[in-house]
Every structure is written in C-alpha cells, then in structure tokens.
Amino acid sequence: MRMTVFGTGYLGATHAACMAELGHEVLGVDVDEAKIERLRRGEVPFYEPGLPEILRKHVDSGRLKFTTDYAEAAEFADLHFIGVGTPQRKGEFAADTTYVEDVVARLSPLLTRDAVLVGKSTVPVGTAVRLQGIADWHVRSGVRAEVVWNPEFLREGFAVKDTLTPDRIVIGLPGGEQEQSLARELVDEAYAPILESDPCPVIVTDLATSELVKVSANAFLATKISFINAVSEVCEAAGADVTVLADAIGMDPRIGRRFLGAGLGFGGGCLPKDIRAFMARAGELGADEAMTFLREVDSINMRRRERMVDLTVEACGGTLIGKTVAVLGAAFKPNSDDVRDSPALNVAGMLSLKGAQTVVFDPQALDNARALFPTLGYAESALQACDGADVVLVATEWAEFVELDPAAVAEVARGRILLDGRNCMPGDTWREAGWTYRALGRGVPVRAGSGTPARAGLVTA
Ligand code: UDX
C-alpha cells in the first residue's frame, strides 16, 4: 500500500520507517530540505534506538523515500498521515496548530483524486473538524479530502516498538464507529499487518473522542507522576521514603507501579505542553474548572526542579559560589537526546545562575544541550564531568550513570556527595564507598527519640 507521512520529527520519521517495515511504500515529507537530505541518505537526525536500522533498511530497499515536494506527495498516495509538531504557543498555554493547518492547506489543492488525511499529532479537541473546513475550502471541485484522527501514543526511546506493537489503535472518524468510508478502508488496510501479526484492540470512535483520548492519556500520566512527587514532598518533611511507599502502593493492581517514579518530574516535548493545552482548550469550551487541577500538577512538577537546586545548595554548605557541580544527564529522560523542557538541563541552568561551576554530561544529548544552553560547561564523559566536582548530581537515569563505580568517581571528584534526582542510584553502595547519598523524597528518619523528623535527605544515613 502507498502512503505519505508529513513531518519527519520523532513521530513522523518513526511512523514512516515503521510503515515501510510493515510492507508499505512510504514517502516522508518535510519542509526542512536539510533534514530530508539526511533522511534520504538513511541518517536519522535524532537519537532513537532501533530507528536507524529500519530506516536505512527501507531507504536501501527503495520502500521508503523522502521529499519536500507536496505535489509529488499528493500524486504518490491517497492516504496521508500528518505527524507534524503542535508546540506550546509563545506566551500562552494553548497548542500552536499552525503546522498541521499548513499541511492541510498546502496539500489539499494539489490533490487530483479523493484522499484521506489522517492526523496523528496531539491536537486540541475540535481541530480535526476545523481542518476538514480548511481541506474543503482548498480542494479542487469534485475532489474530496476526508480528515480523520489516529492519535499516536509512542514514547521516545521506545518509539519503534510502540509503533510496531501498539497497546491499542484509536481511530476517530466523523461518522464514528458506524462510518463505512474510504478513510476507514485505507486506515484499516494500513494497520492490517500489525493486526495480523500481533493483534491489539482497535477503538473506532468519533473525532472529538479520539482527539481527547490522547491528551487525557498524557494528562493522566502527568498527574500520576505529580501525585507521587507531591507525596514525596510529605515524605521529605516526615522522614519517610517515597520509593518504598511507591513500591507498596504500586502493588495494588488498581494503582500500578509504573509512572510512580518520584524525582525531578516530567519534561519533554509532550507531557508539559499537553497538560497546558488541555487546560487552555477546556477553558475555551467553558469547562475550565474541570481541568484546573492540572495547574497544580504543573506546579508540583516545576517545584521538584527548585527543590533539587535547594538540596544542592544545602549540600554545598549554603552557597554555590566557588563550587563545582557535575550534572549527569541533560536529556528529559534516558534513551533520548531530547532536551525540550528537560528537568535535568533546567536544574543545570539554575545551578549555574546561582554561581556554581556546572559541568554537564549526557551520553546522547550533549549537542542539543549545548545548542540550547551554550553557557554551561560540558564534558565528554561522566568521569570527566565529575573531575574536581564538589557534588555529583544525577538528573537523568541513564543506565551508565546507575552503573558508575563510586570508587572510580571518588578518584576524580573533590567532594563525596551524590545527589540522586531520579531515585535511580544504588544509594547503599555509594554510602558504603564513603559517599554522602541524598535523594528527592527520601528524608532519612532521625534516630529514635531525637525529636523532629529530618528534612529532605538532609541527614546522611
Ligand atoms: C509521553 C507519553 O508517555 C506517550 O504515550 C506520548 O505519546 C508522548 O508523551 P514521552 O514524552 O516520550 O512520552 O516520555 P515518557 O516516557 O512518558 O516520560 C515523560 C517524562 O516523565 C520524562 O521526563 C520522565 O523522566 C518522567 N517520568 C516518567 C517521571 O518523572 N516518573 C515516572 O515514573 C515516569
């Protein structure tokens, strides 16, 4: 089957390569000529495990091609996926949908026969109907372009797996579940190889529900993370351990342990902007009260970054002036080079502004971090970052940081203080090696009878 994919970022490039892997003939489309050039050579312009292999395989086989030419795309296929970005609007909470609108406005007049435009981007509810209006306005007479929605749930770092073996496929059609149309036929055909090899539930619904499914899923995940981080603040005040607490409540299958990882909180190109866009859209629809709790979810999340900075200041004896802090991690999560709204880089920036000599290392995100925050210090390895450091702060839970040898770090570092922003490090091992280990949400209880509980990880066990 032939299809195009508009947008070649984390979502679009992955979708295009995975559709080729499923046996389809795919044309990836982007306005960025330089990016398309690299993709044509079989190079992925960002870090995503497993993607370079399938991309190169299908560029070589000829099943996956790339272009900047919309006319070529219009001619190539009748099924067009749209996976361009919907970032937060500057100075507002709402999502900026101009990129999806541009694709529809530019593609529609070039169509010479009926076609289906399948939105995959995360959009405010009501966008698909608006895009249908744009398509209707631009198409030639006698041509019909139907806009449908098929939200994408892939996680960076697992994008290939999530696309090829999804938990569920959600399809939003204007006529809902009852609709029988070219759109339904083509979308079914596109996903048929997945359903034949490794079936998953398919939910066919109306457009509004399909749009809301995606933002609701992300809002729920964000809320779950902020819930445990709010509890973690109480743990710090009470001298309790949030990681043990999360294990215990997570054993209840109604709760589940996933996304109860307390620490620096969520970042990236999706969760933060999606909860803000959800609030903004709910407000536009007159349902703002329903989503005001997301403000608190956002605040709890941002507070974790400040708390991490405070903890570092305390660990440095009250001031960061003259201190060197090694920040291990710049990506918003491991297995990614994405630094958009990264808690790690945000903390590194705040430490630097407070006067610390801040040296950052990340296994994949150094180039992106340097471009966003050129004034920070950067190192080429974890040990180099720790060289001369008074404090070592783990801000992204890359496996190579978890596996660091405390003795090797001690040979290069000036201080012996490890701050764990992700509750990922083997604290006991580091303590046994002579380090002071402190972590968010793990106030250490003071000895029996000694009065008030300890505050956030301030007491060395
Ligand atoms: C998210 C959704 O998971 C995905 O379904 C959607 O398609 C896009 O948005 P992604 O942004 O790739 O995916 O990252 P995710 O794995 O969800 O992590 C988001 C952030 O939450 C990261 O900064 C991560 O470090 C943080 N997080 C995650 C926690 O702080 N604690 C946790 O327990 C889990």
XYZ file of C-alpha atoms and ligand atoms in Angstrom:
495
model
C 0.000 0.000 0.000
C 1.207 3.548 -0.721
C 1.093 6.324 1.835
C 2.792 9.572 2.773
C 3.817 10.847 6.192
C 4.049 14.614 6.708
C 6.575 15.663 9.334
C 9.841 13.819 9.921
C 10.441 14.512 13.607
C 10.381 11.885 16.384
C 6.819 10.952 15.467
C 6.764 11.284 11.677
C 10.130 9.701 10.883
C 9.370 6.760 13.156
C 5.905 6.284 11.690
C 7.256 6.453 8.122
C 10.005 3.898 8.767
C 7.670 1.580 10.677
C 5.033 1.707 7.923
C 7.772 0.670 5.465
C 8.742 -2.118 7.868
C 5.113 -3.311 7.705
C 5.497 -3.670 3.941
C 4.061 -0.369 2.703
C 5.570 2.055 0.196
C 6.123 5.283 2.089
C 7.008 8.835 1.140
C 8.139 11.026 4.039
C 7.520 14.746 3.556
C 9.007 17.734 5.338
C 9.610 21.416 4.605
C 13.145 21.160 6.007
C 15.373 20.417 2.995
C 18.458 19.654 5.133
C 16.567 17.117 7.224
C 15.133 15.431 4.126
C 18.642 15.228 2.620
C 19.921 13.383 5.685
C 16.945 11.029 5.737
C 17.452 10.268 2.041
C 20.974 9.166 2.942
C 19.480 6.861 5.570
C 20.524 9.042 8.527
C 18.176 9.708 11.454
C 18.594 13.359 12.573
C 17.942 12.489 16.236
C 18.627 9.645 18.663
C 16.016 6.904 18.745
C 17.148 3.331 19.465
C 16.317 0.890 16.656
C 15.179 3.560 14.210
C 18.418 3.970 12.190
C 18.413 0.256 11.386
C 14.890 0.085 9.915
C 15.187 3.483 8.259
C 18.370 2.513 6.431
C 16.952 -0.896 5.559
C 13.961 0.626 3.789
C 15.789 3.554 2.210
C 18.069 0.901 0.700
C 15.180 -1.320 -0.359
C 13.518 1.689 -2.014
C 10.334 1.261 0.015
C 10.974 4.483 1.952
C 11.584 7.766 0.154
C 11.656 11.374 1.228
C 10.696 14.642 -0.429
C 9.938 18.296 0.201
C 7.645 18.403 -2.808
C 3.962 18.493 -1.811
C 2.810 17.924 -5.413
C 4.828 14.713 -5.532
C 3.217 13.671 -2.241
C -0.298 14.439 -3.495
C 0.325 12.272 -6.529
C 2.086 9.468 -4.648
C -0.767 8.188 -2.445
C -4.384 8.517 -1.319
C -3.545 8.054 2.356
C -1.628 10.906 4.005
C -0.557 10.753 7.655
C 0.139 14.050 9.407
C 2.729 13.922 12.193
C 3.990 17.498 12.442
C 4.540 19.271 15.765
C 1.939 21.091 17.852
C 4.181 23.001 20.293
C 3.032 25.337 23.039
C 2.194 28.787 21.667
C 4.612 31.503 22.702
C 3.362 33.286 25.814
C 0.236 31.121 26.074
C -0.849 27.712 27.349
C -2.624 26.754 24.122
C -1.136 24.484 21.452
C 0.096 26.003 18.210
C -1.688 24.106 15.443
C -0.343 26.161 12.535
C 1.910 23.345 11.296
C -0.973 20.873 10.901
C -3.087 23.602 9.320
C -0.285 24.393 6.849
C -0.007 20.767 5.770
C -3.743 20.547 5.074
C -3.887 23.942 3.343
C -0.902 23.163 1.113
C -1.720 19.550 0.311
C -5.483 19.836 -0.346
C -5.356 21.975 -3.512
C -2.789 19.601 -5.031
C -4.992 16.510 -4.707
C -6.341 15.271 -8.030
C -8.490 12.454 -6.596
C -10.247 11.592 -3.342
C -7.849 11.226 -0.448
C -7.733 10.640 3.292
C -5.768 12.873 5.669
C -5.009 11.070 8.933
C -3.915 13.297 11.790
C -1.523 11.696 14.263
C -0.321 14.819 16.067
C -1.650 15.669 19.526
C -4.205 18.434 18.990
C -6.839 20.341 20.960
C -10.277 18.757 20.642
C -12.115 20.262 17.675
C -9.032 20.591 15.488
C -9.999 17.799 13.067
C -13.340 19.454 12.295
C -11.546 22.756 11.700
C -9.025 21.042 9.424
C -11.881 19.462 7.466
C -13.124 23.014 6.813
C -9.652 24.020 5.583
C -9.478 20.964 3.313
C -12.993 21.587 1.915
C -12.044 25.190 1.165
C -8.853 24.269 -0.701
C -9.699 21.097 -2.660
C -10.482 21.214 -6.352
C -14.111 20.724 -7.260
C -15.052 17.076 -7.493
C -12.276 16.005 -5.116
C -12.990 15.003 -1.507
C -10.333 15.001 1.208
C -11.594 13.408 4.416
C -9.853 14.349 7.665
C -9.763 11.625 10.317
C -7.749 11.198 13.510
C -5.464 8.424 14.694
C -3.581 9.624 17.789
C -0.074 8.339 18.370
C 0.956 7.063 21.800
C 4.628 6.319 21.172
C 7.216 7.062 23.812
C 10.581 8.421 22.817
C 13.212 5.776 23.382
C 10.681 3.019 22.581
C 9.161 4.641 19.506
C 9.784 1.762 17.096
C 8.398 -0.871 19.446
C 5.396 1.278 20.373
C 4.584 1.839 16.683
C 5.013 -1.743 15.537
C 3.345 -3.347 18.557
C 0.962 -0.716 19.956
C -1.183 -1.238 23.093
C -4.185 -0.057 21.105
C -5.094 1.723 17.903
C -7.578 4.571 18.184
C -9.312 5.822 15.047
C -11.565 8.871 15.060
C -13.988 9.182 12.148
C -16.542 11.958 11.571
C -19.282 9.319 11.450
C -17.899 7.384 14.416
C -17.923 3.613 14.679
C -20.708 3.196 12.127
C -18.859 5.017 9.363
C -18.019 2.994 6.254
C -15.853 5.151 4.034
C -12.664 5.347 2.019
C -11.000 6.643 5.203
C -11.946 3.586 7.216
C -10.945 1.266 4.418
C -7.497 2.842 3.929
C -6.674 3.169 7.624
C -7.714 -0.460 8.210
C -5.507 -1.542 5.320
C -2.533 0.435 6.665
C -2.719 -1.282 10.064
C -3.725 -4.721 8.792
C -0.141 -6.135 9.028
C 0.011 -5.203 12.737
C -3.364 -6.730 13.454
C -2.480 -9.911 11.594
C 0.864 -10.479 13.325
C 0.303 -9.162 16.863
C -3.315 -8.093 17.359
C -4.207 -5.244 19.698
C -7.560 -3.610 20.478
C -8.837 -1.168 17.842
C -11.157 1.559 19.083
C -13.144 3.306 16.383
C -14.897 6.402 17.636
C -15.843 9.959 16.732
C -13.287 12.688 16.040
C -13.648 14.579 19.327
C -13.247 11.458 21.457
C -10.151 10.366 19.537
C -8.544 13.774 19.996
C -9.387 13.780 23.702
C -8.078 10.236 24.263
C -4.539 11.382 23.596
C -4.470 14.490 25.784
C -6.328 12.636 28.537
C -3.764 9.821 28.486
C -0.903 12.291 28.806
C -2.720 14.333 31.461
C -3.278 11.143 33.462
C 0.389 10.152 33.230
C 1.462 13.650 34.274
C -0.976 13.550 37.192
C 0.342 10.195 38.328
C 3.914 11.484 38.342
C 2.940 14.667 40.151
C 0.900 12.687 42.665
C 3.938 10.693 43.741
C 6.079 13.823 43.699
C 3.578 15.603 45.958
C 3.682 12.625 48.320
C 7.443 12.799 48.059
C 7.357 16.333 49.490
C 5.493 14.972 52.519
C 7.974 12.095 52.758
C 10.800 14.603 52.897
C 9.078 16.526 55.675
C 8.192 13.372 57.606
C 11.447 11.497 57.159
C 9.823 8.774 55.045
C 10.999 7.025 51.881
C 8.907 7.688 48.771
C 10.444 4.812 46.813
C 9.344 2.215 49.356
C 5.953 3.900 49.541
C 5.606 3.785 45.736
C 6.517 0.079 45.719
C 3.903 -0.594 48.359
C 1.023 1.331 46.789
C 2.025 0.176 43.316
C 1.386 -3.436 44.300
C -2.306 -2.651 44.263
C -3.250 -3.525 40.679
C -5.730 -0.645 40.686
C -2.767 1.728 41.151
C 0.192 0.015 39.457
C 3.875 0.877 39.968
C 4.573 2.396 36.539
C 4.817 6.182 36.400
C 5.214 6.365 40.157
C 8.889 7.203 39.771
C 9.433 10.135 42.146
C 12.198 12.592 41.429
C 12.777 15.528 39.129
C 9.438 15.052 37.419
C 8.291 15.115 33.833
C 9.632 17.086 30.908
C 9.955 16.612 27.166
C 8.015 17.745 24.152
C 4.687 16.195 25.212
C 3.553 15.984 28.838
C 4.233 19.604 29.925
C 2.739 21.261 26.863
C -0.123 18.782 26.587
C -1.473 19.460 30.085
C -1.271 23.200 29.436
C -3.016 22.886 26.070
C -5.696 20.713 27.723
C -6.374 23.439 30.318
C -6.483 26.104 27.610
C -8.879 24.130 25.421
C -11.133 23.212 28.344
C -11.292 26.950 29.125
C -12.278 27.787 25.563
C -15.044 25.212 25.806
C -16.313 26.687 29.088
C -15.149 23.661 31.080
C -12.098 25.311 32.659
C -12.998 24.302 36.229
C -12.735 20.656 35.232
C -9.072 20.971 34.423
C -7.804 23.481 36.990
C -6.227 20.637 38.966
C -3.725 20.344 36.125
C -2.308 23.700 37.213
C -1.373 22.028 40.477
C 0.062 19.040 38.583
C 2.234 21.512 36.664
C 3.268 23.403 39.825
C 4.205 20.258 41.752
C 6.297 19.211 38.767
C 8.156 22.516 38.480
C 8.718 22.658 42.264
C 10.788 19.462 42.087
C 13.382 21.253 39.989
C 13.650 24.069 42.533
C 13.853 21.557 45.366
C 16.747 19.851 43.592
C 18.558 23.183 43.393
C 17.853 23.869 47.096
C 19.152 20.440 48.013
C 22.342 21.122 46.065
C 22.806 24.474 47.795
C 22.342 22.793 51.180
C 24.766 20.036 50.231
C 27.302 22.710 49.293
C 27.009 24.330 52.709
C 24.655 27.181 51.852
C 26.166 28.678 48.722
C 27.095 27.551 45.243
C 29.656 30.283 44.709
C 33.037 28.676 44.136
C 31.527 25.177 43.968
C 31.698 22.776 41.058
C 28.652 20.598 40.373
C 28.716 17.688 37.946
C 25.271 17.251 36.404
C 24.896 13.771 34.944
C 22.138 13.925 32.369
C 20.723 16.584 30.066
C 18.009 14.661 28.178
C 14.478 14.777 29.621
C 14.688 11.013 30.076
C 17.146 8.208 29.288
C 17.426 6.671 25.806
C 16.659 10.025 24.233
C 18.622 13.049 23.028
C 15.604 15.301 23.514
C 16.232 18.298 25.783
C 12.891 20.025 25.297
C 11.720 21.188 28.730
C 14.266 18.871 30.281
C 14.272 18.925 34.101
C 17.962 17.966 34.020
C 19.031 20.882 31.869
C 16.704 23.225 33.708
C 18.364 22.317 37.021
C 21.837 22.657 35.496
C 20.892 26.122 34.248
C 19.551 27.208 37.646
C 22.683 25.953 39.428
C 24.832 27.898 37.013
C 22.779 31.061 37.522
C 23.273 30.675 41.265
C 27.007 30.751 40.781
C 28.042 27.105 40.530
C 30.573 25.948 38.014
C 28.249 23.468 36.314
C 29.612 20.673 34.147
C 27.067 18.584 32.260
C 27.456 15.200 30.628
C 24.865 13.198 28.722
C 25.508 10.110 26.564
C 23.338 11.383 23.680
C 22.004 14.872 24.314
C 25.216 16.926 24.500
C 24.822 18.612 21.107
C 21.202 19.556 21.743
C 22.060 20.730 25.260
C 24.963 22.862 24.030
C 22.743 24.463 21.387
C 20.056 25.326 23.970
C 22.361 26.282 26.865
C 25.736 27.273 25.411
C 26.927 28.935 28.614
C 27.068 25.737 30.688
C 30.201 23.634 30.940
C 30.133 20.310 29.117
C 32.218 17.173 29.446
C 32.794 14.235 27.137
C 32.264 11.526 29.758
C 30.665 11.067 33.166
C 34.065 10.826 34.848
C 35.295 13.952 33.099
C 32.217 15.824 34.334
C 32.948 14.620 37.893
C 36.582 15.735 37.724
C 37.035 18.245 40.550
C 33.307 18.265 41.397
C 32.220 19.106 44.927
C 28.843 17.494 44.281
C 27.703 14.918 41.728
C 24.048 15.246 40.724
C 22.255 12.540 38.733
C 19.475 14.225 36.764
C 18.627 11.620 34.080
C 18.585 7.905 34.870
C 20.833 6.638 32.076
C 21.984 3.066 32.772
C 25.635 4.120 32.548
C 25.138 6.513 35.479
C 23.370 3.872 37.573
C 26.322 1.563 36.929
C 29.007 4.124 37.800
C 31.659 2.827 40.165
C 31.712 5.056 43.279
C 35.429 4.338 43.788
C 36.274 5.495 40.270
C 34.250 8.680 40.726
C 35.887 9.276 44.097
C 39.304 9.241 42.420
C 38.426 12.294 40.321
C 35.822 14.198 42.355
C 36.747 16.736 45.045
C 33.705 16.082 47.242
C 31.931 12.880 48.208
C 28.324 13.964 47.840
C 25.957 12.207 45.450
C 22.556 13.794 44.828
C 20.073 11.464 43.183
C 17.416 13.427 41.291
C 15.804 10.301 39.863
C 15.912 7.830 42.759
C 17.788 5.520 40.452
C 21.197 5.144 42.076
C 22.188 2.286 44.404
C 22.444 4.528 47.457
C 23.742 1.842 49.826
C 26.646 1.007 47.511
C 27.667 4.649 47.369
C 27.323 5.078 51.127
C 29.450 2.013 51.711
C 32.079 3.551 49.428
C 32.171 6.592 51.704
C 29.786 8.883 49.889
C 27.004 11.005 51.312
C 23.920 9.946 49.363
C 20.886 12.214 49.205
C 17.761 11.814 47.117
C 14.494 13.603 46.493
C 11.639 12.288 48.600
C 13.773 10.223 50.881
C 14.127 12.044 54.121
C 16.125 9.810 56.416
C 14.409 9.280 59.786
C 16.376 10.682 62.672
C 17.399 8.331 65.439
C 14.661 7.338 67.857
C 13.941 9.979 70.444
C 15.887 12.743 68.768
C 12.837 14.901 68.116
C 11.629 16.314 64.840
C 11.949 14.344 61.639
C 14.724 15.106 59.223
C 14.018 17.255 56.168
C 14.558 16.179 52.615
C 17.513 13.895 52.522
C 19.478 16.304 54.687
C 20.662 13.646 57.048
C 23.344 11.296 55.895
C 22.430 7.741 56.692
C 4.795 10.648 26.555
C 3.749 9.521 26.655
O 4.230 8.513 27.548
C 3.488 8.936 25.269
O 2.465 7.949 25.352
C 3.068 10.047 24.346
O 2.855 9.560 23.038
C 4.098 11.165 24.307
O 4.334 11.636 25.632
P 7.444 10.722 26.283
O 7.315 12.211 26.285
O 8.320 10.067 25.257
O 6.005 10.042 26.095
O 8.003 10.317 27.713
P 7.531 9.461 28.971
O 8.209 8.165 28.971
O 6.058 9.487 29.115
O 8.176 10.346 30.138
C 7.795 11.703 30.316
C 8.551 12.335 31.459
O 8.068 11.829 32.695
C 10.055 12.120 31.462
O 10.690 13.346 31.778
C 10.273 11.100 32.549
O 11.539 11.213 33.143
C 9.170 11.471 33.520
N 8.746 10.375 34.390
C 8.227 9.228 33.853
C 8.864 10.502 35.755
O 9.323 11.527 36.278
N 8.465 9.469 36.563
C 7.936 8.327 36.051
O 7.591 7.447 36.832
C 7.822 8.205 34.658
